[in-house]
XYZ file of C-alpha atoms in Angstrom:
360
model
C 118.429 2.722 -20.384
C 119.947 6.006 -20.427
C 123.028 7.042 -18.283
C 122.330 8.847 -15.166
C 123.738 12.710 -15.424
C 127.150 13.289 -14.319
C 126.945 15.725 -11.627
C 130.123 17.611 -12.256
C 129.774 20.077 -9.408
C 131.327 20.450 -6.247
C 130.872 17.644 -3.738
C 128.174 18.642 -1.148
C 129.700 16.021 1.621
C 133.188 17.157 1.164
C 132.267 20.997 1.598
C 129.923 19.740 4.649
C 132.822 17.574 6.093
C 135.326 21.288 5.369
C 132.878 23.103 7.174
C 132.669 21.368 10.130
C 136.135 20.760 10.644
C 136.901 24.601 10.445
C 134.220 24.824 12.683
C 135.739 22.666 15.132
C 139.368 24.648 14.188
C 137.376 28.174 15.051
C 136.379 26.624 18.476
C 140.026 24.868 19.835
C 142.056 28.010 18.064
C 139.735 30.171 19.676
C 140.716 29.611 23.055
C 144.635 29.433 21.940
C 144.309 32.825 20.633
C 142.536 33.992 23.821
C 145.554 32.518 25.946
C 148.339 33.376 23.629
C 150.867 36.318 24.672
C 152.302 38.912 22.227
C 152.682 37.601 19.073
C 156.668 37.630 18.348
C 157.958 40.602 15.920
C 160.905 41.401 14.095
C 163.283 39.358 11.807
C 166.185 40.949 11.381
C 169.208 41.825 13.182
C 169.909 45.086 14.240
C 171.896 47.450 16.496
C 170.919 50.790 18.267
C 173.598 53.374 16.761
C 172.111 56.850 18.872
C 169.568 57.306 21.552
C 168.130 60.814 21.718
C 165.406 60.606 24.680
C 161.999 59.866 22.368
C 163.988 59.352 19.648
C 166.103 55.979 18.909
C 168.251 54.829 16.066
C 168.965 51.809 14.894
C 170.998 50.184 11.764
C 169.996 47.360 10.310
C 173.181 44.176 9.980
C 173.691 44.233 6.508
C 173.516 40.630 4.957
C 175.094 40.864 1.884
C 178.728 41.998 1.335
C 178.380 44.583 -1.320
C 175.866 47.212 -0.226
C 174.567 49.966 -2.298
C 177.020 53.529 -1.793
C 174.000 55.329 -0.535
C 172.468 54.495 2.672
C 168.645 54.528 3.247
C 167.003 56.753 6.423
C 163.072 55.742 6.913
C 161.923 57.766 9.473
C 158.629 56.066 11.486
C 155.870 58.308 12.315
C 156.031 59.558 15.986
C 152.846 57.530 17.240
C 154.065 54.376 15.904
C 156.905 51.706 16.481
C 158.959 51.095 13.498
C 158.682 47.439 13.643
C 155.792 47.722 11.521
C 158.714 47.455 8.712
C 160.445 44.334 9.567
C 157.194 42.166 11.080
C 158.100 38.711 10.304
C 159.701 36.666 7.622
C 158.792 37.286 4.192
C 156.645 40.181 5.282
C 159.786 42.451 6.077
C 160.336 45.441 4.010
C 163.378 45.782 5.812
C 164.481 42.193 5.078
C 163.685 42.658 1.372
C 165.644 45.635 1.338
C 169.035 44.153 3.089
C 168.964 41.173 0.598
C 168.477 43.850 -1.936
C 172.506 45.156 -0.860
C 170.579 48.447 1.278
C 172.399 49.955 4.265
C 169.099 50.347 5.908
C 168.107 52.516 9.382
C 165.239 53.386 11.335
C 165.051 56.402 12.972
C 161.964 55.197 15.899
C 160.195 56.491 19.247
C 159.909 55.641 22.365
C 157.043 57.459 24.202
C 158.064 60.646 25.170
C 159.134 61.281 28.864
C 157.196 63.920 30.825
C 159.420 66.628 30.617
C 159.406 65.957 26.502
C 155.753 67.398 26.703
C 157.156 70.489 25.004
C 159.086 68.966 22.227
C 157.267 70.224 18.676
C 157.791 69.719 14.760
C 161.270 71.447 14.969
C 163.055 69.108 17.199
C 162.163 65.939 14.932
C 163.114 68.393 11.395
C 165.683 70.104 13.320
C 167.481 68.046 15.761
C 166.426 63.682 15.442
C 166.662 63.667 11.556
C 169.962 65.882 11.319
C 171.383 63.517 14.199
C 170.577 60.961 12.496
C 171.726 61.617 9.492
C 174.935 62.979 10.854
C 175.418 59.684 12.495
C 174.610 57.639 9.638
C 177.518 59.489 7.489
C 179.955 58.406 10.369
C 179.282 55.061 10.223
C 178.795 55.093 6.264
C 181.759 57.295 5.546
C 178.914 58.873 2.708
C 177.395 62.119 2.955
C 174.854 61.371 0.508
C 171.723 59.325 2.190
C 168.166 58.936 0.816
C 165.437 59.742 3.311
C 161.891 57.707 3.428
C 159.070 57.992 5.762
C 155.925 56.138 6.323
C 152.734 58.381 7.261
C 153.400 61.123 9.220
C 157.515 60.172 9.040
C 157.362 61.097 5.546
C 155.722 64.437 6.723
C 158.238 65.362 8.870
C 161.241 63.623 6.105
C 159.628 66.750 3.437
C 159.859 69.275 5.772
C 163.405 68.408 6.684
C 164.120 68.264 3.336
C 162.664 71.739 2.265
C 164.636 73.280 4.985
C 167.329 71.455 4.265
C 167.726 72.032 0.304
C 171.246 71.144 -1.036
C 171.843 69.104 1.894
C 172.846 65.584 2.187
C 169.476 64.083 1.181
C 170.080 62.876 -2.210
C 166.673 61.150 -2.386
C 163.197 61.119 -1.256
C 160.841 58.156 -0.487
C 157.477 58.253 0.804
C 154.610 56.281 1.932
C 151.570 57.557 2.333
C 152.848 60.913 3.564
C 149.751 63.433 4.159
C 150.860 66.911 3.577
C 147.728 68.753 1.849
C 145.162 68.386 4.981
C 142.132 69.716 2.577
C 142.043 66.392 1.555
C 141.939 64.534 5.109
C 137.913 65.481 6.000
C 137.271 62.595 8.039
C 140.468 63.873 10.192
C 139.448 67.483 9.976
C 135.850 66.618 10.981
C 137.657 64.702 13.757
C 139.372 67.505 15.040
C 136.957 70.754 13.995
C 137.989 73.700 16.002
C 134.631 74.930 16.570
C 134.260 71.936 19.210
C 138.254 70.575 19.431
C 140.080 72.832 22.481
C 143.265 71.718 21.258
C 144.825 74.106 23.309
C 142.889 72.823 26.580
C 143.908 69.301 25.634
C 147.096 69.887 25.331
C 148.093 71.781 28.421
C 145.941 70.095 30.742
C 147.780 66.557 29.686
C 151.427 67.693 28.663
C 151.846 63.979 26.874
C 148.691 63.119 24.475
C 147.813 59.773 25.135
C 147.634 57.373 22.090
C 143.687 57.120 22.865
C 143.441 60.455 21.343
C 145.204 59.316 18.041
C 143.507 55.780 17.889
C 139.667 57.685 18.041
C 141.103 59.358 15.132
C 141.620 56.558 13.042
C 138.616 55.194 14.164
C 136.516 58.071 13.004
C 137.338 57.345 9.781
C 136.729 53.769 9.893
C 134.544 52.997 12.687
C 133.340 49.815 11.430
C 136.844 48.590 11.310
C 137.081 46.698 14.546
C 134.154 44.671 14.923
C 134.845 43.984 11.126
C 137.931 42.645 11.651
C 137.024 40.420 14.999
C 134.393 38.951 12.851
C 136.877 38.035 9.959
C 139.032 36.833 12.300
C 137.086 34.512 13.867
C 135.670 33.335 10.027
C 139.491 32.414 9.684
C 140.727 31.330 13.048
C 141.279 27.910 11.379
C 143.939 29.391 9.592
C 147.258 29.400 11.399
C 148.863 31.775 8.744
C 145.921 34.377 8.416
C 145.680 34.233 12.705
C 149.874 34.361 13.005
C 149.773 37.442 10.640
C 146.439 39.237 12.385
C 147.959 39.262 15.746
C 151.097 40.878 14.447
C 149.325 43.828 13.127
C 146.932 44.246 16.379
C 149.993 43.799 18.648
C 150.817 46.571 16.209
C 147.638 48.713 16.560
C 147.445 48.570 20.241
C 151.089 49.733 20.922
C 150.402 53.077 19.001
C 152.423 55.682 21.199
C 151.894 58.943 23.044
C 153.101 62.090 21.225
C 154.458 65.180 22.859
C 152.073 67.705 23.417
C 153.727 71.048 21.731
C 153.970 68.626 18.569
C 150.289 67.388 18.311
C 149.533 71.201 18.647
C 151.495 71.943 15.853
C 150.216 68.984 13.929
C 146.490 69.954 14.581
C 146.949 73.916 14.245
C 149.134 74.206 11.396
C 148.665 71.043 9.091
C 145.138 70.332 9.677
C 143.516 73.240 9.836
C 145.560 75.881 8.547
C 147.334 73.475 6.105
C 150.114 75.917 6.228
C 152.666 72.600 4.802
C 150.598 72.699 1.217
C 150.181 76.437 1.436
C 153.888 77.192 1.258
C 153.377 79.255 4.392
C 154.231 77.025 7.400
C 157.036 78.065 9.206
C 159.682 76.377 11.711
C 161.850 77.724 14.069
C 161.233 81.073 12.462
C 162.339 80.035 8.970
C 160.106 79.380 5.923
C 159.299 75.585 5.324
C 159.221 76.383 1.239
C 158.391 72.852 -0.771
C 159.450 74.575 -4.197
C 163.017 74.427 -2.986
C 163.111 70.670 -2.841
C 165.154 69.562 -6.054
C 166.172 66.133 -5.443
C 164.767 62.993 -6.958
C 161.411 61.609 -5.472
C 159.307 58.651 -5.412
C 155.480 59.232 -4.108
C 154.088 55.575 -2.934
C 150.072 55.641 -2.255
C 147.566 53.496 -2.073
C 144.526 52.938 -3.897
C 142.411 51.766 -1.156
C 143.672 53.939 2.036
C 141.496 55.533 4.316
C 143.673 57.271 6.343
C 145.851 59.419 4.036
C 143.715 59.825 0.415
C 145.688 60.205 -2.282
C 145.228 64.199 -3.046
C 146.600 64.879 0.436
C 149.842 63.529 -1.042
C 149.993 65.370 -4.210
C 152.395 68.674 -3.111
C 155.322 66.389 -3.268
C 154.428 65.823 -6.784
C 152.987 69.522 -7.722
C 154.854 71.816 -5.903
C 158.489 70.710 -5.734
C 160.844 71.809 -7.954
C 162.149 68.179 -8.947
C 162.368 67.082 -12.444
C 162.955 63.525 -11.400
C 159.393 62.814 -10.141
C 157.561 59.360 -10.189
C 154.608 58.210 -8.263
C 153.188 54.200 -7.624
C 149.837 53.583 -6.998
C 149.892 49.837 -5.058
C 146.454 48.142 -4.729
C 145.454 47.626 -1.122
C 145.306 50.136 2.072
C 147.246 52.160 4.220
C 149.170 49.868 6.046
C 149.782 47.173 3.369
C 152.304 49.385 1.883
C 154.947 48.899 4.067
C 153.896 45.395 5.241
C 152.551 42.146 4.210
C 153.255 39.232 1.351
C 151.274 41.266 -1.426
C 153.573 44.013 -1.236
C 156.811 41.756 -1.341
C 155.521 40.769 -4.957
C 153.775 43.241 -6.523
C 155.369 46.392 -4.691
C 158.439 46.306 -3.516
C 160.251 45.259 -6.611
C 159.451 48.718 -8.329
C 160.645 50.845 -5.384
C 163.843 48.283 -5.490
C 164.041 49.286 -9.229
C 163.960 53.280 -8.302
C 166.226 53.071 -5.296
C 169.052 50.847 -7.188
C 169.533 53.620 -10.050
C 169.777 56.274 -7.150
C 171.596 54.517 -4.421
C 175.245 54.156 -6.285
Protein backbone atom coordinates (compact mmCIF):
# COMPACT_ATOMS: atom_id res chain seq x y z
CA UNK A 1 0.00 0.00 0.00
CA UNK A 2 1.37 3.27 -0.70
CA UNK A 3 2.00 6.02 1.98
CA UNK A 4 -0.57 8.62 2.31
CA UNK A 5 0.94 12.26 1.13
CA UNK A 6 2.50 14.30 3.69
CA UNK A 7 0.63 17.42 3.79
CA UNK A 8 3.43 19.79 4.58
CA UNK A 9 1.35 22.95 4.65
CA UNK A 10 0.14 25.07 7.22
CA UNK A 11 -2.26 23.55 9.74
CA UNK A 12 -5.89 24.60 8.87
CA UNK A 13 -7.11 23.98 12.74
CA UNK A 14 -4.30 25.88 14.21
CA UNK A 15 -4.88 29.05 11.88
CA UNK A 16 -8.81 28.47 12.65
CA UNK A 17 -8.10 28.14 16.47
CA UNK A 18 -5.53 31.82 15.82
CA UNK A 19 -8.33 33.33 14.27
CA UNK A 20 -10.79 32.99 16.64
CA UNK A 21 -8.87 33.79 19.53
CA UNK A 22 -7.84 37.23 17.96
CA UNK A 23 -11.27 37.48 17.30
CA UNK A 24 -12.22 37.13 20.76
CA UNK A 25 -8.88 39.60 21.62
CA UNK A 26 -10.53 42.32 18.98
CA UNK A 27 -13.85 42.08 20.99
CA UNK A 28 -12.53 42.31 25.05
CA UNK A 29 -9.56 44.92 23.81
CA UNK A 30 -12.11 46.68 22.06
CA UNK A 31 -13.96 47.90 24.85
CA UNK A 32 -10.50 48.55 26.92
CA UNK A 33 -9.45 50.80 24.25
CA UNK A 34 -12.87 52.54 24.23
CA UNK A 35 -12.50 53.12 28.15
CA UNK A 36 -8.84 53.79 28.27
CA UNK A 37 -7.61 57.54 29.01
CA UNK A 38 -4.61 59.22 27.29
CA UNK A 39 -2.18 56.93 26.48
CA UNK A 40 1.06 57.93 28.70
CA UNK A 41 3.98 59.89 26.70
CA UNK A 42 7.39 60.77 27.23
CA UNK A 43 10.47 58.85 28.59
CA UNK A 44 12.91 60.97 29.46
CA UNK A 45 13.73 63.42 32.00
CA UNK A 46 13.74 66.86 31.37
CA UNK A 47 13.67 70.44 32.72
CA UNK A 48 12.04 73.71 31.34
CA UNK A 49 15.19 76.16 30.96
CA UNK A 50 12.98 79.51 29.36
CA UNK A 51 9.34 80.19 28.92
CA UNK A 52 8.58 82.79 26.27
CA UNK A 53 4.55 82.95 26.20
CA UNK A 54 3.85 80.28 23.06
CA UNK A 55 7.13 79.37 23.14
CA UNK A 56 8.79 76.86 25.85
CA UNK A 57 12.21 75.40 26.30
CA UNK A 58 13.26 72.57 27.67
CA UNK A 59 16.77 70.55 28.12
CA UNK A 60 16.88 67.22 28.11
CA UNK A 61 18.98 65.39 31.66
CA UNK A 62 21.86 64.18 30.06
CA UNK A 63 22.53 60.41 30.93
CA UNK A 64 25.86 59.86 30.17
CA UNK A 65 28.83 61.77 31.68
CA UNK A 66 30.78 62.77 28.67
CA UNK A 67 28.52 64.66 26.27
CA UNK A 68 29.41 65.75 22.86
CA UNK A 69 31.04 69.79 22.94
CA UNK A 70 28.24 70.87 20.72
CA UNK A 71 24.79 70.98 21.89
CA UNK A 72 21.78 70.02 19.67
CA UNK A 73 18.56 72.69 19.19
CA UNK A 74 15.44 70.77 17.38
CA UNK A 75 12.99 73.18 16.99
CA UNK A 76 9.13 71.50 16.79
CA UNK A 77 6.86 72.87 14.28
CA UNK A 78 4.42 75.49 15.76
CA UNK A 79 1.15 73.25 15.39
CA UNK A 80 2.65 70.40 17.07
CA UNK A 81 3.91 69.27 20.63
CA UNK A 82 7.42 68.18 20.66
CA UNK A 83 6.78 65.03 22.43
CA UNK A 84 6.39 63.48 19.21
CA UNK A 85 10.39 63.04 19.73
CA UNK A 86 10.65 61.27 22.94
CA UNK A 87 7.13 59.00 22.73
CA UNK A 88 7.99 56.02 24.67
CA UNK A 89 10.84 53.69 25.30
CA UNK A 90 12.77 52.52 22.50
CA UNK A 91 10.80 54.75 20.20
CA UNK A 92 12.56 58.02 21.55
CA UNK A 93 14.72 59.91 19.24
CA UNK A 94 15.51 61.91 22.07
CA UNK A 95 16.46 58.90 24.23
CA UNK A 96 18.66 57.52 21.43
CA UNK A 97 20.29 60.68 21.18
CA UNK A 98 21.18 61.22 25.14
CA UNK A 99 22.66 57.63 25.25
CA UNK A 100 24.43 58.72 22.17
CA UNK A 101 26.51 61.57 24.75
CA UNK A 102 23.95 64.64 22.97
CA UNK A 103 23.16 67.73 25.04
CA UNK A 104 19.76 67.68 23.57
CA UNK A 105 16.76 70.64 23.71
CA UNK A 106 13.47 71.27 22.45
CA UNK A 107 12.44 74.45 21.68
CA UNK A 108 8.09 73.63 21.87
CA UNK A 109 4.58 75.54 21.88
CA UNK A 110 2.03 76.00 23.84
CA UNK A 111 -1.08 77.39 22.02
CA UNK A 112 -0.79 80.83 21.60
CA UNK A 113 -2.69 83.23 24.01
CA UNK A 114 -5.19 85.67 22.46
CA UNK A 115 -3.27 88.61 22.43
CA UNK A 116 -0.35 86.35 20.50
CA UNK A 117 -2.84 86.49 17.46
CA UNK A 118 -0.36 88.88 15.88
CA UNK A 119 2.83 87.06 16.40
CA UNK A 120 4.30 86.10 12.61
CA UNK A 121 7.46 84.23 11.06
CA UNK A 122 9.83 86.91 12.59
CA UNK A 123 9.20 86.40 16.19
CA UNK A 124 9.95 82.48 15.97
CA UNK A 125 13.40 83.43 13.40
CA UNK A 126 13.90 86.50 15.28
CA UNK A 127 13.15 86.32 18.86
CA UNK A 128 12.26 82.12 20.22
CA UNK A 129 15.25 80.59 18.25
CA UNK A 130 17.87 83.45 19.17
CA UNK A 131 16.51 83.06 22.90
CA UNK A 132 16.96 79.92 22.74
CA UNK A 133 19.99 79.62 21.51
CA UNK A 134 21.31 82.37 23.68
CA UNK A 135 20.13 80.38 26.59
CA UNK A 136 21.47 77.21 25.53
CA UNK A 137 25.18 78.84 25.32
CA UNK A 138 24.64 79.87 29.07
CA UNK A 139 23.97 76.74 30.25
CA UNK A 140 26.53 74.99 27.74
CA UNK A 141 29.27 77.53 28.18
CA UNK A 142 29.55 76.80 23.93
CA UNK A 143 28.65 79.19 21.40
CA UNK A 144 28.64 76.73 18.76
CA UNK A 145 25.09 74.67 18.67
CA UNK A 146 23.64 72.64 15.76
CA UNK A 147 20.05 73.47 14.92
CA UNK A 148 17.36 70.65 13.68
CA UNK A 149 13.77 70.94 12.95
CA UNK A 150 11.06 68.58 12.13
CA UNK A 151 8.42 69.86 9.39
CA UNK A 152 7.70 73.21 9.51
CA UNK A 153 10.54 73.65 12.61
CA UNK A 154 13.06 72.96 10.12
CA UNK A 155 11.41 75.77 7.97
CA UNK A 156 11.64 78.24 10.34
CA UNK A 157 15.53 76.59 11.70
CA UNK A 158 16.67 77.65 7.56
CA UNK A 159 15.37 80.84 7.71
CA UNK A 160 17.03 81.60 11.00
CA UNK A 161 19.94 80.34 9.70
CA UNK A 162 20.06 82.40 6.37
CA UNK A 163 19.56 85.46 8.38
CA UNK A 164 21.74 84.47 10.70
CA UNK A 165 24.95 83.47 8.49
CA UNK A 166 28.23 83.29 10.53
CA UNK A 167 26.31 82.94 13.58
CA UNK A 168 26.45 80.38 16.21
CA UNK A 169 24.75 77.60 14.19
CA UNK A 170 27.52 75.38 13.35
CA UNK A 171 25.17 72.74 11.88
CA UNK A 172 21.98 72.06 10.22
CA UNK A 173 19.54 69.09 10.60
CA UNK A 174 16.33 68.62 9.04
CA UNK A 175 13.37 66.48 8.78
CA UNK A 176 11.14 66.76 6.34
CA UNK A 177 11.43 70.54 6.14
CA UNK A 178 9.13 71.95 3.13
CA UNK A 179 10.63 75.03 1.77
CA UNK A 180 9.94 74.90 -2.19
CA UNK A 181 5.88 75.04 -1.98
CA UNK A 182 5.70 74.22 -5.98
CA UNK A 183 6.07 70.94 -4.90
CA UNK A 184 3.24 70.77 -2.07
CA UNK A 185 -0.06 70.66 -4.72
CA UNK A 186 -2.25 68.82 -2.55
CA UNK A 187 -1.53 71.82 0.09
CA UNK A 188 -1.72 74.49 -2.55
CA UNK A 189 -4.98 73.01 -3.93
CA UNK A 190 -5.95 73.08 -0.23
CA UNK A 191 -5.46 76.55 0.18
CA UNK A 192 -6.03 78.13 -3.65
CA UNK A 193 -6.51 81.80 -3.38
CA UNK A 194 -9.09 82.00 -5.91
CA UNK A 195 -11.55 80.41 -3.17
CA UNK A 196 -9.12 80.62 0.28
CA UNK A 197 -9.89 84.38 2.01
CA UNK A 198 -6.94 83.95 4.01
CA UNK A 199 -7.15 87.33 4.95
CA UNK A 200 -10.97 86.95 6.12
CA UNK A 201 -9.92 83.88 8.08
CA UNK A 202 -7.48 85.28 9.72
CA UNK A 203 -8.87 88.48 11.11
CA UNK A 204 -12.18 87.30 11.82
CA UNK A 205 -10.50 84.44 14.27
CA UNK A 206 -7.17 86.16 15.53
CA UNK A 207 -5.94 82.39 16.72
CA UNK A 208 -6.41 79.66 13.76
CA UNK A 209 -7.81 76.79 15.26
CA UNK A 210 -5.94 73.43 14.69
CA UNK A 211 -9.20 72.27 12.64
CA UNK A 212 -7.95 74.42 9.94
CA UNK A 213 -4.46 72.66 9.87
CA UNK A 214 -5.83 69.03 10.47
CA UNK A 215 -8.37 69.49 7.04
CA UNK A 216 -5.12 70.19 5.54
CA UNK A 217 -3.51 67.11 6.16
CA UNK A 218 -6.49 65.44 5.49
CA UNK A 219 -6.80 66.75 2.00
CA UNK A 220 -3.97 65.07 1.14
CA UNK A 221 -4.80 61.87 2.63
CA UNK A 222 -8.39 61.65 3.11
CA UNK A 223 -8.59 58.03 3.25
CA UNK A 224 -6.24 58.06 6.13
CA UNK A 225 -8.62 57.85 9.03
CA UNK A 226 -11.07 55.33 8.34
CA UNK A 227 -7.90 53.41 7.06
CA UNK A 228 -6.31 53.47 10.08
CA UNK A 229 -9.58 52.65 12.45
CA UNK A 230 -9.94 49.67 10.29
CA UNK A 231 -6.23 48.50 10.81
CA UNK A 232 -6.59 49.12 14.13
CA UNK A 233 -9.27 47.16 14.89
CA UNK A 234 -7.55 44.13 12.45
CA UNK A 235 -4.79 44.43 15.26
CA UNK A 236 -6.50 45.27 18.48
CA UNK A 237 -5.23 41.85 19.67
CA UNK A 238 -1.99 43.23 19.69
CA UNK A 239 -1.05 45.04 22.87
CA UNK A 240 2.20 46.50 21.26
CA UNK A 241 0.69 47.64 17.80
CA UNK A 242 -2.61 49.20 20.08
CA UNK A 243 0.03 50.78 22.94
CA UNK A 244 1.97 52.41 20.00
CA UNK A 245 -1.39 53.59 17.84
CA UNK A 246 -2.81 55.47 20.68
CA UNK A 247 0.42 57.32 21.21
CA UNK A 248 0.46 58.74 17.81
CA UNK A 249 -3.49 59.66 17.80
CA UNK A 250 -3.11 61.19 21.30
CA UNK A 251 -0.51 62.82 19.09
CA UNK A 252 -2.73 63.77 16.08
CA UNK A 253 -5.55 65.10 18.05
CA UNK A 254 -3.46 67.54 20.24
CA UNK A 255 -2.21 69.39 17.02
CA UNK A 256 -2.20 73.16 18.23
CA UNK A 257 -3.59 76.53 17.23
CA UNK A 258 -1.15 78.86 15.41
CA UNK A 259 -1.13 82.60 15.63
CA UNK A 260 -2.91 84.23 13.07
CA UNK A 261 -0.25 86.92 11.52
CA UNK A 262 1.99 83.63 11.19
CA UNK A 263 -0.44 81.29 9.25
CA UNK A 264 -0.84 84.44 6.98
CA UNK A 265 2.60 84.56 6.36
CA UNK A 266 2.85 80.84 5.97
CA UNK A 267 -0.06 80.74 3.37
CA UNK A 268 0.87 84.13 1.47
CA UNK A 269 4.46 83.91 1.19
CA UNK A 270 5.52 80.12 1.24
CA UNK A 271 2.63 78.62 -0.41
CA UNK A 272 1.69 80.65 -2.88
CA UNK A 273 4.26 83.03 -3.59
CA UNK A 274 7.02 80.55 -2.53
CA UNK A 275 9.05 83.57 -1.87
CA UNK A 276 11.50 80.97 0.72
CA UNK A 277 12.72 78.93 -2.66
CA UNK A 278 12.63 82.08 -4.73
CA UNK A 279 15.35 83.84 -2.76
CA UNK A 280 12.91 86.72 -2.43
CA UNK A 281 11.09 86.32 0.92
CA UNK A 282 11.78 88.85 3.24
CA UNK A 283 11.59 89.28 7.23
CA UNK A 284 11.48 92.09 9.27
CA UNK A 285 12.54 94.09 6.26
CA UNK A 286 15.74 92.13 5.60
CA UNK A 287 16.38 89.61 2.79
CA UNK A 288 15.91 85.86 3.87
CA UNK A 289 18.91 84.85 1.16
CA UNK A 290 19.47 80.74 1.31
CA UNK A 291 22.85 81.15 -0.75
CA UNK A 292 24.37 82.66 2.35
CA UNK A 293 23.98 79.54 4.41
CA UNK A 294 27.60 77.93 4.56
CA UNK A 295 27.52 75.58 7.32
CA UNK A 296 27.38 71.83 7.17
CA UNK A 297 23.88 70.18 6.47
CA UNK A 298 22.13 67.00 6.63
CA UNK A 299 18.64 66.81 4.52
CA UNK A 300 16.50 63.72 6.12
CA UNK A 301 13.28 62.77 3.81
CA UNK A 302 11.24 60.20 3.35
CA UNK A 303 10.45 58.01 0.62
CA UNK A 304 6.91 57.45 1.33
CA UNK A 305 5.65 61.02 2.81
CA UNK A 306 2.66 62.62 1.81
CA UNK A 307 2.83 65.63 3.47
CA UNK A 308 6.19 67.22 2.54
CA UNK A 309 7.41 65.40 -1.07
CA UNK A 310 10.75 65.25 -1.44
CA UNK A 311 11.37 68.20 -4.21
CA UNK A 312 9.84 70.65 -1.73
CA UNK A 313 12.99 69.93 0.29
CA UNK A 314 15.57 70.25 -2.30
CA UNK A 315 16.71 74.29 -1.80
CA UNK A 316 18.60 73.21 1.22
CA UNK A 317 20.50 71.00 -1.01
CA UNK A 318 20.55 73.32 -4.37
CA UNK A 319 20.71 76.62 -3.31
CA UNK A 320 22.95 76.91 -0.25
CA UNK A 321 26.27 77.69 -0.48
CA UNK A 322 27.54 74.60 1.69
CA UNK A 323 30.13 72.31 0.48
CA UNK A 324 29.43 69.88 3.26
CA UNK A 325 26.03 68.65 1.96
CA UNK A 326 24.49 65.09 2.49
CA UNK A 327 20.98 63.95 2.18
CA UNK A 328 19.17 60.33 3.65
CA UNK A 329 16.38 58.99 2.09
CA UNK A 330 14.65 56.60 5.11
CA UNK A 331 11.92 54.19 3.89
CA UNK A 332 8.56 54.90 5.48
CA UNK A 333 6.37 58.31 5.85
CA UNK A 334 6.32 61.54 7.28
CA UNK A 335 6.08 60.95 10.72
CA UNK A 336 8.19 57.74 11.03
CA UNK A 337 11.19 59.83 10.75
CA UNK A 338 11.35 61.16 13.95
CA UNK A 339 9.45 58.31 15.69
CA UNK A 340 8.98 54.68 15.90
CA UNK A 341 11.27 51.25 16.28
CA UNK A 342 12.14 51.21 12.41
CA UNK A 343 13.82 54.37 12.62
CA UNK A 344 15.88 53.44 15.86
CA UNK A 345 17.54 50.70 13.52
CA UNK A 346 17.73 51.61 10.25
CA UNK A 347 17.78 55.57 10.69
CA UNK A 348 19.00 56.96 13.41
CA UNK A 349 22.38 55.38 13.44
CA UNK A 350 23.42 57.37 10.20
CA UNK A 351 22.28 60.78 11.52
CA UNK A 352 24.29 59.57 14.89
CA UNK A 353 27.24 58.96 12.45
CA UNK A 354 26.89 62.72 10.86
CA UNK A 355 26.22 64.50 14.12
CA UNK A 356 29.31 62.73 16.08
CA UNK A 357 31.98 64.08 13.41
CA UNK A 358 30.28 67.62 13.81
CA UNK A 359 29.37 67.82 17.41
CA UNK A 360 33.17 67.91 18.98
Amino acid sequence: MADAPQNDGPDIGEQVRREVDRALQRNIKGLDFLLAGRQHVGTMEKEIIHRDGTAILYRYKPVEDEIFRVPLLIVSPPSNRGYIFDLAPDQSFVEYLLKRGYDVYNLDWNPPRRDEAKLAIEDYVDRFIPDSIERISKISGEQDVSLAGYCAGGTLAVIHSALYAGGPVKNILTFAAPLDFDHMPLFKAWGDREHFDVDYLVDAVGIVPPEIMLGAFDLARPANRPAGRVHLWTNMWNDEFVKSYRMFERWAAETLSVPGEYFRQLIKDLLWENRLARNTLEIGGRPVDLTKIDVPILNVVAQHDHVVAHAATQPLMTLTASTDREEIVAKGGHVSLVAGPAALKRLWPLIDEWLERRST
